[in-house]
Amino acid sequence: MRIHIATDHAGLEFSTQLQHHLAEAGHEVIDHGPVEYDALDDYPAFCIRAAQATIADQRAGVEALGVVFGGSGNGEQIAANKVEGIRAALVWSIATAELAREHNDANVIAIGARQHSFEEVTTFIDRFIATPFSNEERHVRRIAQIADFERDGSLLPDPRA
């Protein structure tokens, strides 16, 4: 599987270790993050590029996922989610990694590098990669509603209206 990763300075050390871990597991890793440490760098462009590459690969039929991380993972998740077709999930446990894939068919995982050990991070990412989407009708329906809103702003009727 192709894995697109991005970080800012807060996750640069994790990124290097993670690239080795994923490559050793047989994945093709493409880094969209910084090439050197800069305490003042900004994560949005890095994470958006990783998300764009992830969705471009998926639309081209290439099996791909994305991994973005920084200090908390929050901003990185927000940035990745600005890319049409991306469903980035903030993950902080094995359960959230599984549910992100099973229920939301998340295609990008966001993690706070300052919140977890490297061993925890690799466990979350490995589980995320290994977990398939359930394809349960209720989850497919909900994902379609999100995609509809993203595409044209449409929502289901307001039950209070």
CSV table of N, CA and C in Angstrom, one decimal, residues 27-158:
chain,number,residue,atom,x,y,z
A,27,HIS,N,5.3,-1.2,2.8
A,27,HIS,CA,4.6,-0.1,2.2
A,27,HIS,C,5.5,0.8,1.4
A,28,GLU,N,4.9,1.4,0.4
A,28,GLU,CA,5.6,2.5,-0.3
A,28,GLU,C,5.3,3.8,0.4
A,29,VAL,N,6.3,4.5,0.9
A,29,VAL,CA,6.1,5.7,1.7
A,29,VAL,C,6.5,6.9,0.9
A,30,ILE,N,5.6,7.9,0.9
A,30,ILE,CA,5.9,9.2,0.2
A,30,ILE,C,5.8,10.3,1.3
A,31,ASP,N,6.8,11.0,1.5
A,31,ASP,CA,6.9,12.0,2.5
A,31,ASP,C,6.6,13.4,1.9
A,32,HIS,N,5.6,14.1,2.5
A,32,HIS,CA,5.2,15.4,2.0
A,32,HIS,C,5.6,16.5,3.1
A,33,GLY,N,6.4,16.1,4.1
A,33,GLY,CA,6.7,17.0,5.2
A,33,GLY,C,8.0,17.7,4.9
A,34,PRO,N,8.5,18.4,5.9
A,34,PRO,CA,9.7,19.2,5.8
A,34,PRO,C,11.0,18.3,5.6
A,35,VAL,N,12.0,18.9,5.0
A,35,VAL,CA,13.2,18.2,4.8
A,35,VAL,C,14.2,18.5,5.9
A,36,GLU,N,14.0,19.5,6.7
A,36,GLU,CA,14.9,19.8,7.8
A,36,GLU,C,14.1,20.5,9.0
A,37,TYR,N,14.6,20.4,10.1
A,37,TYR,CA,13.9,21.0,11.3
A,37,TYR,C,13.9,22.5,11.2
A,38,ASP,N,12.7,23.0,11.4
A,38,ASP,CA,12.4,24.5,11.5
A,38,ASP,C,11.3,24.7,12.5
A,39,ALA,N,11.7,25.2,13.7
A,39,ALA,CA,10.7,25.3,14.7
A,39,ALA,C,9.5,26.3,14.4
A,40,LEU,N,9.7,27.0,13.3
A,40,LEU,CA,8.6,28.0,12.9
A,40,LEU,C,7.9,27.6,11.7
A,41,ASP,N,8.1,26.3,11.2
A,41,ASP,CA,7.4,25.9,10.0
A,41,ASP,C,5.9,25.7,10.2
A,42,ASP,N,5.2,25.7,9.2
A,42,ASP,CA,3.7,25.6,9.3
A,42,ASP,C,3.2,24.3,8.6
A,43,TYR,N,2.3,23.6,9.3
A,43,TYR,CA,1.9,22.3,8.9
A,43,TYR,C,0.8,22.3,7.8
A,44,PRO,N,0.0,23.3,7.6
A,44,PRO,CA,-1.1,23.2,6.6
A,44,PRO,C,-0.7,22.7,5.2
A,45,ALA,N,0.3,23.3,4.6
A,45,ALA,CA,0.7,22.9,3.2
A,45,ALA,C,1.2,21.5,3.2
A,46,PHE,N,2.0,21.1,4.2
A,46,PHE,CA,2.5,19.7,4.2
A,46,PHE,C,1.3,18.7,4.3
A,47,CYS,N,0.4,18.9,5.2
A,47,CYS,CA,-0.7,18.0,5.4
A,47,CYS,C,-1.7,18.0,4.2
A,48,ILE,N,-1.9,19.2,3.7
A,48,ILE,CA,-2.8,19.3,2.5
A,48,ILE,C,-2.2,18.5,1.3
A,49,ARG,N,-0.9,18.7,1.1
A,49,ARG,CA,-0.3,17.9,0.0
A,49,ARG,C,-0.4,16.4,0.2
A,50,ALA,N,-0.2,16.0,1.4
A,50,ALA,CA,-0.3,14.5,1.7
A,50,ALA,C,-1.8,14.1,1.4
A,51,ALA,N,-2.7,14.9,1.8
A,51,ALA,CA,-4.1,14.5,1.6
A,51,ALA,C,-4.5,14.6,0.1
A,52,GLN,N,-4.0,15.6,-0.6
A,52,GLN,CA,-4.2,15.6,-2.1
A,52,GLN,C,-3.7,14.4,-2.8
A,53,ALA,N,-2.5,14.0,-2.4
A,53,ALA,CA,-1.8,12.8,-3.0
A,53,ALA,C,-2.6,11.5,-2.7
A,54,THR,N,-3.1,11.5,-1.4
A,54,THR,CA,-3.9,10.3,-1.0
A,54,THR,C,-5.1,10.1,-1.8
A,55,ILE,N,-5.9,11.2,-2.0
A,55,ILE,CA,-7.1,11.1,-2.7
A,55,ILE,C,-6.9,11.0,-4.2
A,56,ALA,N,-5.8,11.6,-4.7
A,56,ALA,CA,-5.5,11.4,-6.1
A,56,ALA,C,-5.2,9.9,-6.4
A,57,ASP,N,-4.4,9.3,-5.6
A,57,ASP,CA,-4.1,7.9,-5.7
A,57,ASP,C,-5.3,7.0,-5.7
A,58,GLN,N,-6.2,7.3,-4.7
A,58,GLN,CA,-7.4,6.5,-4.5
A,58,GLN,C,-8.3,6.6,-5.7
A,59,ARG,N,-8.4,7.8,-6.3
A,59,ARG,CA,-9.2,8.0,-7.5
A,59,ARG,C,-8.6,7.4,-8.7
A,60,ALA,N,-7.3,7.2,-8.7
A,60,ALA,CA,-6.6,6.5,-9.8
A,60,ALA,C,-6.6,5.0,-9.6
A,61,GLY,N,-7.2,4.5,-8.5
A,61,GLY,CA,-7.2,3.1,-8.3
A,61,GLY,C,-6.0,2.5,-7.5
A,62,VAL,N,-5.2,3.4,-7.0
A,62,VAL,CA,-4.0,3.0,-6.2
A,62,VAL,C,-4.5,2.9,-4.8
A,63,GLU,N,-4.1,1.8,-4.1
A,63,GLU,CA,-4.4,1.6,-2.7
A,63,GLU,C,-3.5,2.5,-1.9
A,64,ALA,N,-4.1,3.5,-1.3
A,64,ALA,CA,-3.3,4.5,-0.6
A,64,ALA,C,-4.1,5.0,0.7
A,65,LEU,N,-3.3,5.4,1.7
A,65,LEU,CA,-3.9,6.1,2.9
A,65,LEU,C,-2.9,7.2,3.2
A,66,GLY,N,-3.3,8.0,4.1
A,66,GLY,CA,-2.4,9.1,4.6
A,66,GLY,C,-2.3,9.1,6.1
A,67,VAL,N,-1.1,9.7,6.5
A,67,VAL,CA,-0.8,9.8,7.9
A,67,VAL,C,-0.3,11.2,8.1
A,68,VAL,N,-1.0,12.0,8.9
A,68,VAL,CA,-0.5,13.4,9.2
A,68,VAL,C,-0.4,13.5,10.7
A,69,PHE,N,0.6,14.2,11.2
A,69,PHE,CA,0.8,14.4,12.6
A,69,PHE,C,1.6,15.7,12.9
A,70,GLY,N,1.4,16.1,14.1
A,70,GLY,CA,2.1,17.3,14.6
A,70,GLY,C,2.0,17.2,16.1
A,71,GLY,N,2.1,18.3,16.8
A,71,GLY,CA,2.0,18.3,18.3
A,71,GLY,C,0.8,17.6,18.9
A,72,SER,N,-0.4,18.1,18.4
A,72,SER,CA,-1.6,17.5,18.9
A,72,SER,C,-2.3,16.6,17.9
A,73,GLY,N,-2.1,16.9,16.6
A,73,GLY,CA,-2.8,16.2,15.6
A,73,GLY,C,-4.1,17.0,15.1
A,74,ASN,N,-4.5,17.9,16.0
A,74,ASN,CA,-5.8,18.6,15.7
A,74,ASN,C,-5.7,19.5,14.4
A,75,GLY,N,-4.7,20.4,14.4
A,75,GLY,CA,-4.6,21.2,13.2
A,75,GLY,C,-4.3,20.4,11.9
A,76,GLU,N,-3.6,19.4,12.1
A,76,GLU,CA,-3.2,18.6,10.9
A,76,GLU,C,-4.5,17.9,10.4
A,77,GLN,N,-5.3,17.4,11.3
A,77,GLN,CA,-6.6,16.8,10.8
A,77,GLN,C,-7.5,17.8,10.1
A,78,ILE,N,-7.6,19.0,10.7
A,78,ILE,CA,-8.4,20.1,10.1
A,78,ILE,C,-7.9,20.4,8.7
A,79,ALA,N,-6.5,20.6,8.5
A,79,ALA,CA,-6.0,20.9,7.2
A,79,ALA,C,-6.3,19.8,6.2
A,80,ALA,N,-6.0,18.5,6.6
A,80,ALA,CA,-6.3,17.4,5.7
A,80,ALA,C,-7.7,17.4,5.3
A,81,ASN,N,-8.6,17.6,6.2
A,81,ASN,CA,-10.1,17.6,5.9
A,81,ASN,C,-10.6,18.7,5.0
A,82,LYS,N,-9.7,19.6,4.6
A,82,LYS,CA,-10.1,20.7,3.7
A,82,LYS,C,-10.0,20.2,2.2
A,83,VAL,N,-9.4,19.0,2.0
A,83,VAL,CA,-9.2,18.4,0.7
A,83,VAL,C,-10.5,17.6,0.4
A,84,GLU,N,-11.1,17.9,-0.7
A,84,GLU,CA,-12.3,17.2,-1.1
A,84,GLU,C,-12.1,15.7,-1.2
A,85,GLY,N,-12.9,14.9,-0.6
A,85,GLY,CA,-12.8,13.5,-0.6
A,85,GLY,C,-12.0,12.9,0.6
A,86,ILE,N,-11.4,13.7,1.3
A,86,ILE,CA,-10.6,13.3,2.5
A,86,ILE,C,-11.5,13.2,3.7
A,87,ARG,N,-11.4,12.1,4.4
A,87,ARG,CA,-12.0,11.9,5.7
A,87,ARG,C,-10.9,11.6,6.7
A,88,ALA,N,-10.4,12.6,7.3
A,88,ALA,CA,-9.2,12.5,8.2
A,88,ALA,C,-9.8,12.4,9.6
A,89,ALA,N,-9.3,11.4,10.4
A,89,ALA,CA,-9.7,11.2,11.8
A,89,ALA,C,-8.6,11.3,12.7
A,90,LEU,N,-8.9,12.1,13.8
A,90,LEU,CA,-7.9,12.2,14.9
A,90,LEU,C,-8.0,10.9,15.7
A,91,VAL,N,-6.8,10.3,15.8
A,91,VAL,CA,-6.8,9.0,16.5
A,91,VAL,C,-5.9,9.1,17.7
A,92,TRP,N,-6.3,8.5,18.8
A,92,TRP,CA,-5.6,8.5,20.1
A,92,TRP,C,-5.6,7.2,20.8
A,93,SER,N,-6.2,6.2,20.1
A,93,SER,CA,-6.2,4.8,20.7
A,93,SER,C,-6.4,3.8,19.6
A,94,ILE,N,-6.2,2.6,19.9
A,94,ILE,CA,-6.4,1.5,19.0
A,94,ILE,C,-7.9,1.5,18.5
A,95,ALA,N,-8.8,1.7,19.5
A,95,ALA,CA,-10.2,1.7,19.2
A,95,ALA,C,-10.6,2.8,18.2
A,96,THR,N,-10.0,4.0,18.4
A,96,THR,CA,-10.4,5.1,17.5
A,96,THR,C,-9.7,4.9,16.1
A,97,ALA,N,-8.6,4.2,16.0
A,97,ALA,CA,-8.0,3.8,14.8
A,97,ALA,C,-8.9,2.8,14.0
A,98,GLU,N,-9.4,1.8,14.7
A,98,GLU,CA,-10.3,0.8,14.1
A,98,GLU,C,-11.6,1.5,13.6
A,99,LEU,N,-12.2,2.3,14.5
A,99,LEU,CA,-13.5,2.8,14.2
A,99,LEU,C,-13.4,3.8,13.1
A,100,ALA,N,-12.3,4.6,13.0
A,100,ALA,CA,-12.1,5.5,11.9
A,100,ALA,C,-12.2,4.8,10.5
A,101,ARG,N,-11.6,3.6,10.4
A,101,ARG,CA,-11.7,2.8,9.2
A,101,ARG,C,-13.0,2.1,9.1
A,102,GLU,N,-13.4,1.4,10.1
A,102,GLU,CA,-14.6,0.5,10.0
A,102,GLU,C,-15.9,1.3,9.8
A,103,HIS,N,-16.1,2.5,10.5
A,103,HIS,CA,-17.3,3.2,10.4
A,103,HIS,C,-17.3,4.4,9.5
A,104,ASN,N,-16.1,5.0,9.4
A,104,ASN,CA,-16.0,6.3,8.6
A,104,ASN,C,-15.2,6.1,7.3
A,105,ASP,N,-14.7,5.0,7.1
A,105,ASP,CA,-13.8,4.8,5.9
A,105,ASP,C,-12.8,5.9,5.8
A,106,ALA,N,-12.2,6.3,6.9
A,106,ALA,CA,-11.2,7.4,6.9
A,106,ALA,C,-10.1,7.0,6.0
A,107,ASN,N,-9.6,7.9,5.3
A,107,ASN,CA,-8.5,7.7,4.4
A,107,ASN,C,-7.2,8.4,4.9
A,108,VAL,N,-7.3,9.2,5.9
A,108,VAL,CA,-6.2,9.8,6.6
A,108,VAL,C,-6.3,9.7,8.1
A,109,ILE,N,-5.2,9.4,8.7
A,109,ILE,CA,-5.2,9.4,10.2
A,109,ILE,C,-4.3,10.6,10.7
A,110,ALA,N,-4.8,11.2,11.7
A,110,ALA,CA,-4.1,12.3,12.3
A,110,ALA,C,-3.7,11.9,13.7
A,111,ILE,N,-2.5,12.2,14.1
A,111,ILE,CA,-2.0,11.8,15.5
A,111,ILE,C,-1.2,12.9,16.1
A,112,GLY,N,-1.3,13.1,17.4
A,112,GLY,CA,-0.5,14.0,18.1
A,112,GLY,C,0.8,13.4,18.5
A,113,ALA,N,1.9,13.8,17.8
A,113,ALA,CA,3.2,13.2,18.1
A,113,ALA,C,3.7,13.5,19.5
A,114,ARG,N,3.3,14.6,20.1
A,114,ARG,CA,3.7,15.0,21.5
A,114,ARG,C,2.8,14.3,22.5
A,115,GLN,N,1.8,13.6,22.1
A,115,GLN,CA,0.8,13.0,23.0
A,115,GLN,C,1.1,11.5,23.2
A,116,HIS,N,1.9,10.9,22.4
A,116,HIS,CA,2.1,9.4,22.4
A,116,HIS,C,3.5,9.0,22.2
A,117,SER,N,3.9,7.8,22.7
A,117,SER,CA,5.2,7.3,22.4
A,117,SER,C,5.2,6.8,21.0
A,118,PHE,N,6.4,6.6,20.4
A,118,PHE,CA,6.5,6.1,19.1
A,118,PHE,C,5.9,4.7,19.0
A,119,GLU,N,6.0,3.9,20.0
A,119,GLU,CA,5.4,2.5,19.9
A,119,GLU,C,3.9,2.6,19.9
A,120,GLU,N,3.3,3.6,20.6
A,120,GLU,CA,1.8,3.8,20.5
A,120,GLU,C,1.4,4.2,19.1
A,121,VAL,N,2.1,5.2,18.6
A,121,VAL,CA,1.8,5.7,17.3
A,121,VAL,C,1.9,4.6,16.2
A,122,THR,N,2.9,3.8,16.2
A,122,THR,CA,3.0,2.7,15.2
A,122,THR,C,1.9,1.7,15.4
A,123,THR,N,1.5,1.5,16.6
A,123,THR,CA,0.4,0.5,16.9
A,123,THR,C,-0.9,1.1,16.3
A,124,PHE,N,-1.2,2.4,16.5
A,124,PHE,CA,-2.4,3.0,16.0
A,124,PHE,C,-2.4,3.0,14.4
A,125,ILE,N,-1.2,3.3,13.8
A,125,ILE,CA,-1.1,3.4,12.4
A,125,ILE,C,-1.2,2.0,11.8
A,126,ASP,N,-0.6,1.0,12.4
A,126,ASP,CA,-0.6,-0.3,11.8
A,126,ASP,C,-2.1,-0.8,11.9
A,127,ARG,N,-2.8,-0.6,13.0
A,127,ARG,CA,-4.2,-1.0,13.1
A,127,ARG,C,-5.1,-0.3,12.1
A,128,PHE,N,-4.8,1.0,11.9
A,128,PHE,CA,-5.6,1.8,10.9
A,128,PHE,C,-5.4,1.2,9.5
A,129,ILE,N,-4.2,0.9,9.1
A,129,ILE,CA,-3.9,0.4,7.8
A,129,ILE,C,-4.5,-1.0,7.6
A,130,ALA,N,-4.5,-1.8,8.7
A,130,ALA,CA,-5.0,-3.2,8.6
A,130,ALA,C,-6.5,-3.3,8.7
A,131,THR,N,-7.2,-2.3,9.2
A,131,THR,CA,-8.6,-2.4,9.4
A,131,THR,C,-9.4,-2.0,8.1
A,132,PRO,N,-10.3,-2.9,7.6
A,132,PRO,CA,-11.1,-2.5,6.4
A,132,PRO,C,-12.3,-1.8,6.8
A,133,PHE,N,-12.9,-1.1,5.9
A,133,PHE,CA,-14.2,-0.4,6.0
A,133,PHE,C,-15.2,-1.5,6.1
A,134,SER,N,-16.2,-1.4,7.0
A,134,SER,CA,-17.2,-2.4,7.2
A,134,SER,C,-18.2,-2.5,6.0
A,135,ASN,N,-18.4,-1.5,5.2
A,135,ASN,CA,-19.4,-1.4,4.2
A,135,ASN,C,-20.8,-1.6,4.7
A,136,GLU,N,-21.0,-1.4,5.9
A,136,GLU,CA,-22.4,-1.5,6.5
A,136,GLU,C,-23.2,-0.4,5.9
A,137,GLU,N,-24.5,-0.6,5.5
A,137,GLU,CA,-25.3,0.3,4.9
A,137,GLU,C,-25.4,1.6,5.6
A,138,ARG,N,-25.5,1.6,6.9
A,138,ARG,CA,-25.7,2.9,7.7
A,138,ARG,C,-24.4,3.7,7.6
A,139,HIS,N,-23.3,3.1,7.5
A,139,HIS,CA,-22.0,3.9,7.4
A,139,HIS,C,-21.8,4.4,6.0
A,140,VAL,N,-22.2,3.6,5.0
A,140,VAL,CA,-22.1,4.0,3.6
A,140,VAL,C,-23.1,5.2,3.4
A,141,ARG,N,-24.3,5.1,4.0
A,141,ARG,CA,-25.2,6.2,3.8
A,141,ARG,C,-24.7,7.5,4.5
A,142,ARG,N,-24.1,7.4,5.6
A,142,ARG,CA,-23.6,8.6,6.3
A,142,ARG,C,-22.4,9.2,5.6
A,143,ILE,N,-21.6,8.4,5.1
A,143,ILE,CA,-20.4,8.9,4.3
A,143,ILE,C,-20.9,9.6,3.1
A,144,ALA,N,-22.0,9.1,2.4
A,144,ALA,CA,-22.5,9.7,1.2
A,144,ALA,C,-23.1,11.1,1.6
A,145,GLN,N,-23.7,11.2,2.7
A,145,GLN,CA,-24.3,12.5,3.1
A,145,GLN,C,-23.2,13.5,3.3
A,146,ILE,N,-22.1,13.1,3.9
A,146,ILE,CA,-21.0,14.0,4.1
A,146,ILE,C,-20.4,14.4,2.7
A,147,ALA,N,-20.3,13.5,1.8
A,147,ALA,CA,-19.8,13.8,0.4
A,147,ALA,C,-20.8,14.7,-0.3
A,148,ASP,N,-22.1,14.5,-0.1
A,148,ASP,CA,-23.1,15.4,-0.8
A,148,ASP,C,-22.9,16.8,-0.3
A,149,PHE,N,-22.7,17.0,1.0
A,149,PHE,CA,-22.6,18.3,1.5
A,149,PHE,C,-21.3,18.9,1.0
A,150,GLU,N,-20.2,18.2,1.0
A,150,GLU,CA,-18.9,18.6,0.5
A,150,GLU,C,-19.0,19.1,-0.9
A,151,ARG,N,-19.8,18.3,-1.7
A,151,ARG,CA,-19.9,18.6,-3.2
A,151,ARG,C,-20.8,19.8,-3.5
A,152,ASP,N,-22.0,19.9,-2.8
A,152,ASP,CA,-22.9,20.9,-3.2
A,152,ASP,C,-23.7,21.6,-2.1
A,153,GLY,N,-23.3,21.3,-0.9
A,153,GLY,CA,-23.9,21.9,0.3
A,153,GLY,C,-25.3,21.3,0.7
A,154,SER,N,-25.7,20.2,0.1
A,154,SER,CA,-27.0,19.6,0.4
A,154,SER,C,-26.9,18.9,1.7
A,155,LEU,N,-28.1,19.0,2.4
A,155,LEU,CA,-28.3,18.3,3.7
A,155,LEU,C,-29.6,17.6,3.6
A,156,LEU,N,-29.8,16.6,4.5
A,156,LEU,CA,-31.2,16.1,4.7
A,156,LEU,C,-32.1,17.1,5.2
A,157,PRO,N,-33.4,17.0,5.0
A,157,PRO,CA,-34.3,18.0,5.6
A,157,PRO,C,-34.2,18.1,7.1
A,158,ASP,N,-34.3,19.3,7.6
A,158,ASP,CA,-34.2,19.6,9.1
A,158,ASP,C,-35.5,19.0,9.7
